[in-house]
XYZ file of C-alpha atoms in Angstrom:
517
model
C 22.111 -1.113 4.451
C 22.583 -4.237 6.226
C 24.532 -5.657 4.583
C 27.827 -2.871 4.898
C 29.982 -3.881 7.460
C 30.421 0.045 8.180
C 28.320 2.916 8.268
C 28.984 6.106 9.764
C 26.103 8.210 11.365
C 26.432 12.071 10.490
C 24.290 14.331 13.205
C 23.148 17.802 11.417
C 23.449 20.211 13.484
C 22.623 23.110 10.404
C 25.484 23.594 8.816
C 25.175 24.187 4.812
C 28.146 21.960 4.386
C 26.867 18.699 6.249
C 25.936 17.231 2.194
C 29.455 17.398 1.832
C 30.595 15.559 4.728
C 28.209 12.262 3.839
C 29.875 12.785 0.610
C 33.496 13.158 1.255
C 32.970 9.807 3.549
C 31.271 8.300 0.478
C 33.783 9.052 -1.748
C 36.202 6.718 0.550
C 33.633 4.218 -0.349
C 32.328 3.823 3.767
C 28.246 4.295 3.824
C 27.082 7.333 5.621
C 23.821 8.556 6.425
C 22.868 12.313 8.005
C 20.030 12.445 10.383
C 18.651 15.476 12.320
C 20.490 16.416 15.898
C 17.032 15.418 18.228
C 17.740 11.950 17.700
C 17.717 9.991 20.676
C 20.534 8.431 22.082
C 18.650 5.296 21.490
C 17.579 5.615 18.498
C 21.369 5.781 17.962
C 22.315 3.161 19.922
C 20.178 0.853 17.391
C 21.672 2.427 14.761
C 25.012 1.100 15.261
C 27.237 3.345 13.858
C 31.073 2.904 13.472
C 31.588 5.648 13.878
C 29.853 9.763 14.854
C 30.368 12.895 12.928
C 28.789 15.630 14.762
C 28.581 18.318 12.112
C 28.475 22.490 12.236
C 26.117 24.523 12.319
C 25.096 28.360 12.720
C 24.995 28.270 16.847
C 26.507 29.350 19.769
C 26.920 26.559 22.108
C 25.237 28.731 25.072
C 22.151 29.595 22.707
C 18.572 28.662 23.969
C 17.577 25.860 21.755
C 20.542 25.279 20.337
C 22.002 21.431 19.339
C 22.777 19.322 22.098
C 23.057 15.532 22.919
C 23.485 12.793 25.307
C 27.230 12.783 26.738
C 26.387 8.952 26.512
C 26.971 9.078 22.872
C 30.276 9.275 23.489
C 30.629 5.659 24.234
C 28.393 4.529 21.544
C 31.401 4.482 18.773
C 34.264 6.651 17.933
C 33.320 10.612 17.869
C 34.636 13.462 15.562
C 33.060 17.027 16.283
C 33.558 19.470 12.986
C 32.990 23.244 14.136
C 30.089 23.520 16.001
C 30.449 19.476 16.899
C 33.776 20.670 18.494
C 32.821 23.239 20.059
C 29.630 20.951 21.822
C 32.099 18.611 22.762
C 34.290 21.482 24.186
C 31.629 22.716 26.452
C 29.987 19.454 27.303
C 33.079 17.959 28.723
C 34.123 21.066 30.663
C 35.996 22.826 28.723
C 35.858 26.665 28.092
C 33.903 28.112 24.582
C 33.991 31.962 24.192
C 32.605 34.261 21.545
C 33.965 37.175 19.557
C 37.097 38.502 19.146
C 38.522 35.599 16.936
C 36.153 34.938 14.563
C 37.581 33.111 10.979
C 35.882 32.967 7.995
C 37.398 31.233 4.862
C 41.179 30.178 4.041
C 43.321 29.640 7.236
C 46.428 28.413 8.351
C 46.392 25.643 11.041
C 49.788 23.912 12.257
C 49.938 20.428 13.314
C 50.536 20.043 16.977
C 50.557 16.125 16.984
C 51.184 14.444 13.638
C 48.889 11.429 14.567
C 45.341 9.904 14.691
C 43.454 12.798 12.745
C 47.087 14.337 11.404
C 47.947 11.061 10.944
C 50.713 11.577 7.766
C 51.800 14.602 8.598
C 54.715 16.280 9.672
C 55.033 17.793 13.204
C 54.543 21.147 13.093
C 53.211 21.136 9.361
C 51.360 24.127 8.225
C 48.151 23.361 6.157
C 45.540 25.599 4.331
C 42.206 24.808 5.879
C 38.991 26.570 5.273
C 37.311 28.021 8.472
C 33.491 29.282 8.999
C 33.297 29.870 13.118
C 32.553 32.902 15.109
C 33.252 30.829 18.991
C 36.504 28.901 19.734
C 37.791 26.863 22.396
C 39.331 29.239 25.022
C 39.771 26.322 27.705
C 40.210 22.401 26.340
C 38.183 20.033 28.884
C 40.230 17.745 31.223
C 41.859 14.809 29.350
C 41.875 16.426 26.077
C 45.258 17.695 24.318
C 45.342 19.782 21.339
C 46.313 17.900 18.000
C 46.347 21.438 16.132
C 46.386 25.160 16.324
C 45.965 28.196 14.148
C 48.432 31.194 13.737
C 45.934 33.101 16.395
C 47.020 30.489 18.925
C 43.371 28.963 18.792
C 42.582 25.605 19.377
C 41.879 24.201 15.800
C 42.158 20.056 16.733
C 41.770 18.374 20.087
C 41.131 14.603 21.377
C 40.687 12.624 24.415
C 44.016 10.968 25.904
C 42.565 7.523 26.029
C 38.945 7.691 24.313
C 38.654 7.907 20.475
C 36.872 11.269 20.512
C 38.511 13.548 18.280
C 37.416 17.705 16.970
C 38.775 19.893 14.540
C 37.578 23.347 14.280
C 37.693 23.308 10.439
C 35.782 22.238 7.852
C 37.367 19.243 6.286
C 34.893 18.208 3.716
C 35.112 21.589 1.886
C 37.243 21.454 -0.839
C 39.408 24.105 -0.201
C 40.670 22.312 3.151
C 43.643 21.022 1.257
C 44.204 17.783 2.595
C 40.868 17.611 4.277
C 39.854 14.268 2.320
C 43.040 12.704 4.187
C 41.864 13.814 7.686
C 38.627 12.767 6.909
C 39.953 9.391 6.068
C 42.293 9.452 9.291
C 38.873 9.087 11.197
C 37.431 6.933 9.062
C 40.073 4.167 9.102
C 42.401 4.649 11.262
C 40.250 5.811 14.324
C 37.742 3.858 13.030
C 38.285 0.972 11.610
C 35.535 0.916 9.010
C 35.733 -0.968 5.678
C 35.670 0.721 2.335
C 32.515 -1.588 0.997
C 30.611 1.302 -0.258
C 30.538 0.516 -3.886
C 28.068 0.349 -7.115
C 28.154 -3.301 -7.271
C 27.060 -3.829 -3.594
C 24.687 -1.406 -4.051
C 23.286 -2.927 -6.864
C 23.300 -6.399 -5.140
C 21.585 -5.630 -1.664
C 19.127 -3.162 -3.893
C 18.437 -6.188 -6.154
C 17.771 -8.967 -3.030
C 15.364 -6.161 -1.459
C 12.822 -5.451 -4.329
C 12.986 -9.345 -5.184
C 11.993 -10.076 -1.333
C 9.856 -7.321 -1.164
C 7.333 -7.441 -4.646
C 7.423 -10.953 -5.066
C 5.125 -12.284 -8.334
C 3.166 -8.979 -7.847
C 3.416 -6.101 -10.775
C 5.403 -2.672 -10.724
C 5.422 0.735 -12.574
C 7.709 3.759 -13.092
C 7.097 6.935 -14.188
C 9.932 6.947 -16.621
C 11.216 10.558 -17.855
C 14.397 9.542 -19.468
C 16.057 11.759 -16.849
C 19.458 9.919 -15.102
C 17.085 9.296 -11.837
C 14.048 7.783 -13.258
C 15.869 5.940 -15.977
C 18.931 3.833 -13.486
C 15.488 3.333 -10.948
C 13.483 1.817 -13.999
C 16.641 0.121 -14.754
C 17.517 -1.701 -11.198
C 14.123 -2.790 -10.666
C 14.051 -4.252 -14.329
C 17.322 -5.825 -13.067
C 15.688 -7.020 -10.077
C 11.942 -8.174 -11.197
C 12.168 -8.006 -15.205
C 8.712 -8.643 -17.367
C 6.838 -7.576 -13.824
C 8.240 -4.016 -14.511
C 5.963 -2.125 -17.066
C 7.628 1.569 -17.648
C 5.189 4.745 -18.468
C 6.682 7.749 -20.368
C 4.730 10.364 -20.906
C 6.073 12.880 -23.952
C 4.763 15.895 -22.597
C 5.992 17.904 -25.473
C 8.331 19.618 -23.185
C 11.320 17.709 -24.226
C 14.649 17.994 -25.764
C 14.830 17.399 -29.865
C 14.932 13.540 -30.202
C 14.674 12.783 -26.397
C 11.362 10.599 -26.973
C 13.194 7.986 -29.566
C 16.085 7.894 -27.340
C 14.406 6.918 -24.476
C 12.320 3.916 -26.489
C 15.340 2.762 -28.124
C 17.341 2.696 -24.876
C 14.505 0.664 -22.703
C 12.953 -1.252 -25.771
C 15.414 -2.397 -27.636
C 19.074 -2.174 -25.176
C 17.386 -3.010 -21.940
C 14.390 -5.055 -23.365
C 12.102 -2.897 -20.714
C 7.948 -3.541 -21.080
C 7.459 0.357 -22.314
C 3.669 2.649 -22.961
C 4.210 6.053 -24.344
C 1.822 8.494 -23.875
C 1.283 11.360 -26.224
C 0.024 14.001 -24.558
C 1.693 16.959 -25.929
C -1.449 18.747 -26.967
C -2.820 18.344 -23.462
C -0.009 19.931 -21.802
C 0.376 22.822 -24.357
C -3.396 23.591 -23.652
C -2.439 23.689 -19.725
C 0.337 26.084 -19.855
C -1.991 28.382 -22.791
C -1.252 31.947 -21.684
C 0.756 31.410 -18.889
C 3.780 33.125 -17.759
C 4.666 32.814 -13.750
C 7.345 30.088 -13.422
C 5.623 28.640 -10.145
C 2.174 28.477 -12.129
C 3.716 26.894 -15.265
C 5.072 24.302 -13.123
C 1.576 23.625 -11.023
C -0.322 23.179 -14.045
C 2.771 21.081 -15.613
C 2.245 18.504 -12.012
C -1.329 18.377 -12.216
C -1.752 17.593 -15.490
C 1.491 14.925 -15.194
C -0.293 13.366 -12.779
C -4.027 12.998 -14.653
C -2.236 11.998 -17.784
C -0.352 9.134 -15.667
C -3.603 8.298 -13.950
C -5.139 7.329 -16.734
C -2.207 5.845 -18.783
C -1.707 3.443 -14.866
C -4.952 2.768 -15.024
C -4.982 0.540 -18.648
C -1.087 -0.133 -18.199
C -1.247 -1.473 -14.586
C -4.181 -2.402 -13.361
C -3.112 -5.189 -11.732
C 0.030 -2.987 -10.087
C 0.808 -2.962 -6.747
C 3.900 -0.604 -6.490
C 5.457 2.451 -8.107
C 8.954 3.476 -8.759
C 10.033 6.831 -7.945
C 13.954 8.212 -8.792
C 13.845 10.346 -5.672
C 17.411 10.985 -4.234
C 19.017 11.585 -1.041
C 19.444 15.338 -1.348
C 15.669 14.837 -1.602
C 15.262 13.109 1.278
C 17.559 15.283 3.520
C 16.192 18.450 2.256
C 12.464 17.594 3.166
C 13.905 18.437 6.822
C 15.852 20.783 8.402
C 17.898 20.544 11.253
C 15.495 21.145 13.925
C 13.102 18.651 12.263
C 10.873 21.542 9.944
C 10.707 21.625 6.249
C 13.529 23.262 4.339
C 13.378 27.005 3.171
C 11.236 26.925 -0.405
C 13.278 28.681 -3.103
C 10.999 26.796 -5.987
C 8.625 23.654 -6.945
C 11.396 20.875 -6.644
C 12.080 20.429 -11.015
C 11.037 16.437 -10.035
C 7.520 16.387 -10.713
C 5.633 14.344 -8.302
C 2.876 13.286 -5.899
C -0.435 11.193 -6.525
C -3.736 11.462 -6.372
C -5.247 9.627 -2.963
C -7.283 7.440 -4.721
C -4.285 5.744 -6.560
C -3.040 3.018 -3.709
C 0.667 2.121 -4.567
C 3.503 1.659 -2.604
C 6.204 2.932 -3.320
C 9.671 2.021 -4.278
C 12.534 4.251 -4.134
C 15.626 2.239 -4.800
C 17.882 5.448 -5.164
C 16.949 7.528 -2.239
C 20.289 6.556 -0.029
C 22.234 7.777 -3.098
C 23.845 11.071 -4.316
C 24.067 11.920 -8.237
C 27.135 11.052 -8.960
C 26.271 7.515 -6.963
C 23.225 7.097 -9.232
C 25.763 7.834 -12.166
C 28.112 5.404 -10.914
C 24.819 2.842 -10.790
C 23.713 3.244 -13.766
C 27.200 2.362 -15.489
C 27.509 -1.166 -13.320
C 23.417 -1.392 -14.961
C 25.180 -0.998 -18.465
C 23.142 2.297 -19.609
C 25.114 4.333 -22.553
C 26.846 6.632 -20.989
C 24.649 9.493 -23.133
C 21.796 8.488 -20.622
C 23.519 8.226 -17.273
C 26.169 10.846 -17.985
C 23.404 13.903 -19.198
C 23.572 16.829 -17.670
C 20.100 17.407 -14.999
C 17.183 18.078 -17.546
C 14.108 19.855 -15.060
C 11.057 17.750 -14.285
C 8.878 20.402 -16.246
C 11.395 20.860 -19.278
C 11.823 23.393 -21.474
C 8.544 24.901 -20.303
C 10.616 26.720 -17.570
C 13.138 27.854 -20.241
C 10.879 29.249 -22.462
C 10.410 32.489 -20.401
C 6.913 33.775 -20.549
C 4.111 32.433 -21.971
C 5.158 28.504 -23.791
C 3.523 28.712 -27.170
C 4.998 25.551 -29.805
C 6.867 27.747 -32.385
C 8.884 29.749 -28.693
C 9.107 25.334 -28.213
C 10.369 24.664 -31.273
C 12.983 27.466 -31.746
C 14.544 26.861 -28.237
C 14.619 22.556 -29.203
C 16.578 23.856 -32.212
C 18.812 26.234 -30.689
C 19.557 23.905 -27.239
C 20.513 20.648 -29.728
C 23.020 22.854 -31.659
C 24.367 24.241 -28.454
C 24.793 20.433 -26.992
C 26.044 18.779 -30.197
C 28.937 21.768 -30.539
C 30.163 21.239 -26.520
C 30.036 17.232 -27.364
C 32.274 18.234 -30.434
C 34.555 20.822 -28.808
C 34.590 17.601 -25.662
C 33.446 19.871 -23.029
C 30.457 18.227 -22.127
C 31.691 16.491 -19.353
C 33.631 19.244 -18.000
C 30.375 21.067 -17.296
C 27.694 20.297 -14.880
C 24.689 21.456 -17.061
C 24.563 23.606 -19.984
C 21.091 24.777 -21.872
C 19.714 27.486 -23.730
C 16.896 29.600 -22.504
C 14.250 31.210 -24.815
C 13.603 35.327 -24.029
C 10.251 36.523 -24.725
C 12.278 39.737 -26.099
C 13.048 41.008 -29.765
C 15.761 42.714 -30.828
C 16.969 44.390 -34.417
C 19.377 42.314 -36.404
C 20.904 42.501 -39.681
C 20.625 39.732 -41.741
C 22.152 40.455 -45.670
C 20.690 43.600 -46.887
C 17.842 43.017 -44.353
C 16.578 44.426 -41.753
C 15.042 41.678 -38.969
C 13.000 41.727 -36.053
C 13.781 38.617 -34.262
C 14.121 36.712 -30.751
C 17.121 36.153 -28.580
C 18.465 33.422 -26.879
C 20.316 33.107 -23.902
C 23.121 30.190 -23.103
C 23.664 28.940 -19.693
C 26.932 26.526 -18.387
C 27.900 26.177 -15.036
C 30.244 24.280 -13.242
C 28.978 22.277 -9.586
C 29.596 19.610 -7.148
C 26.030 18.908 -6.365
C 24.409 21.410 -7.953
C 23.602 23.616 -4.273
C 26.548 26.326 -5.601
C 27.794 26.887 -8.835
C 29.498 28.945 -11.193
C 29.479 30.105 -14.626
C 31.589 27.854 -17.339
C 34.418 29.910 -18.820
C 34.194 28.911 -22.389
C 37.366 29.350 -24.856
C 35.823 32.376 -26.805
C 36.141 30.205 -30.614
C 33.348 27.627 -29.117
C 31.016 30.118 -27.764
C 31.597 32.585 -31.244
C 30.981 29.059 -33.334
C 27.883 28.407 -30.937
C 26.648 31.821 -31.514
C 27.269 31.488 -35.781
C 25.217 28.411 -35.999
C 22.581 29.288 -34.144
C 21.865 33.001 -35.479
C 21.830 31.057 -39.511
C 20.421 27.850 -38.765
C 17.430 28.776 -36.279
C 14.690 30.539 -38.005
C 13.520 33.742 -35.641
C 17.098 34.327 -33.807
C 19.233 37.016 -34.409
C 21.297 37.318 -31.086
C 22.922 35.058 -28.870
C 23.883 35.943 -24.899
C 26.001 33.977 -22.358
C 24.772 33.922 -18.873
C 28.105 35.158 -16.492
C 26.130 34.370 -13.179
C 26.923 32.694 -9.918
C 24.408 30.367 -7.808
C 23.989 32.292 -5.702
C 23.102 34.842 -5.726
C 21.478 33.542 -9.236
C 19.721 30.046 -9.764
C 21.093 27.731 -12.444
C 17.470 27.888 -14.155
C 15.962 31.008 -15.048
C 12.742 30.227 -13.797
């Protein structure tokens, strides 16, 4: 991102809430990127940061193996060490870190020892709520460091440098229950150092634009186009960027939402004016999923025959192509490595379904991968995509195969497209949509007996999911007023043929996923 005037450099050192740091410094509108700990203090140097975040992480300072860097990179640009980046800094400037004895997890209390620089707007000795995840602590501060705060243990919580803008806090600011932990974050940011808030949609848009001009030139492009809020604000920039030389491919897999096919063509055909091929292929991908059950097989089989059906579809659509658009994300991108530079713990097939086959030679273009969802949100709007498009709650690469539990036949297909567009249209109408971070219903391979006038049935159940999320890496379950889930229930029990009962899903991620499968 060349052309930011600021960008701040955030150095993972493990810790699950290092996502929320390049967020929280996003959200002040400064550019951030996180990058693993073994990056060399030249590689750093080139990066020219304005300023370091050294981030937390699950070890002891003393540990074999455990984070360290250069002491140089303290002249490279203004430092801030959060937990474990304090307690580094501690240790490598000869100070004292011990273990044990003082450990704090969750809410504390911290007072402000020097209402400046980090604490800048607060009151001396002001108590704040802070939320605290450390097991070490600073027994000894190095020479030339004072304490800025303190909790009610008498443990060093803040510390800086008398004359050298390196500043630590032992708490997590970026966590939301930090109270005023956007404010310290933006302490370092702009008052320590000096970095302009230039991080916005329209720039992004601009320097996006002015890069895929420069780089495709009069040559021809293609996206993969699932009418998800990824694929669709990608297809939508480039169009932006290159227009005719963009030729979109949506495949209708069969596995969609009721209506989502004609929404997608009238958005891109007729709003954007978008070159658009839809593929039919619903039969094919109902024959690929015949009989089975196991989520991690249905998905497999969903990927391989994606990519043969957009093989084929590529191969009369864009012969002449020479690049392909992917929606991938940052989340994507940072969670392909760990800290220590290995892949990321597996939990499932990522929902995006991806990868090509060797023989097909594109390159590719990712216009969204330095962004976060709600940045891609935020992109789409300044692209003018309805709001119904880049406000939708995440919709799974594989679809509703994965909430059909079991074995995906069309009438399981059709029952859940029924009962999921009933359970949408009566949030819309009740205007919780928005409060929710994704809501669907989920098909059980399960029959139960209902009573239905003087009749006995025999029928299926269906389950309802909402949650509430930042990101989508925790959430919890929607509380619904009691009238919206009872008229939800109603409408789906008499207008879906084969239901008889309706269940709401009460469970947390984690120890739950958001999907069922």
């Amino acid at each position: 991102m060349d052309a930011l005037s600021s960008r701040i450099l955030i150095l993972d050192c493990g810790s699950q809430f290092t996502q929320l740091i390049a967020r929280r410094v996003r959200e002040a509108r400064v550019y951030s990127e996180i990058h693993p700990w073994t990056k060399p203090l030249s590689w750093i140097r080139d990066f020219q940061p304005t300023g370091i975040i050294l981030s937390g992480g699950p070890n002891s300072v003393t540990d074999d193996g455990a984070p360290t860097f250069d002491r140089a990179i303290l002249d490279v640009a203004p430092v801030l060490g959060v937990c474990y980046g304090m307690q580094w800094l501690a240790h490598a400037e000869g100070g004292l870190v011990a273990g044990g004895g003082r450990r704090e997890y969750g809410r504390a209390e911290v007072q402000v020892a020097e209402p400046a620089g980090m604490f800048a707007g607060f009151g001396a000795g002001e108590r704040t709520i802070v939320w605290m995840s450390h097991g070490d602590h600073v027994e000894r501060l190095p020479p030339g460091y004072v304490a800025t705060a303190t909790t009610g243990h008498g443990v060093v919580a803040g510390f800086r440098h008398e004359s050298r803008p390196v500043h630590a806090v032992q708490f997590h600011a970026e966590v939301a229950h930090t109270v005023r932990g956007a404010e310290v974050i933006q302490n370092f940011l702009f008052g320590i150092c000096g970095a302009t808030p230039d991080w916005t949609p329209g720039s992004f848009v601009e320097h996006e634009v002015a890069k895929i001009r420069a780089l495709v030139g009069d040559r021809h492009v293609l996206c993969g186009l699932s009418g998800g809020v990824d694929s669709s604000v990608a297809a939508a920039l480039v169009h932006k960027a290159i227009g005719d030389q963009l030729t979109c491919i949506f495949v209708d897999t069969g596995l969609l939402r009721l209506h989502e096919r004609e929404q997608v063509e009238r958005t891109f055909r007729q709003h954007l004016g978008v070159k658009l091929v839809t593929v039919h292929a619903e039969e094919r991908f109902l024959a690929a999923l015949d009989g089975v059950g196991e989520p991690e097989e249905k998905r497999r089989r969903i990927g391989h025959a994606f990519i043969d059906v957009f093989e084929e579809a590529s191969a009369e659509a864009g012969r002449d192509a020479s690049f392909l658009v992917q929606g991938t994300l940052y989340p994507d991108v940072i969670e392909s490595v760990s800290a220590k530079g290995g892949p990321s713990a597996t939990i499932k097939t990522h929902h995006n379904v991806g990868g090509l086959k060797p023989g097909m030679k594109f390159t590719l273009i990712e216009p969204l991968r330095e962004l976060f969802k709600d940045e891609v949100r935020n992109v789409g709007r300044e692209l003018g995509l309805p709001e119904e498009m880049v406000g939708r709650h995440p919709f799974p690469g594989p679809g509703l195969a994965i909430r059909v539990l079991g074995a995906v036949s069309q009438p399981a297909l059709d029952t859940l497209r029924a009962a999921d567009a009933i359970y949408l249209e009566e949030i819309r109408a009740a205007g919780l949509y928005n409060d929710i971070w994704q809501a669907f219903a989920v098909f059980l391979p399960v029959r139960s007996v209902g009573v239905m006038g003087d009749f006995r049935t025999y029928e299926h159940a269906v389950a309802l999911r909402a949650v509430t999320s930042t990101d989508g890496m925790t959430a919890d379950w929607y509380a619904f007023p009691h009238e919206v889930l009872g008229r939800i229930s109603s409408r789906i029990i008499n207008e879906v043929p084969g239901v008889n009962r309706v269940v709401y899903d009460v469970s947390s991620k984690p120890p739950a996923t958001i999907e069922w499968e």
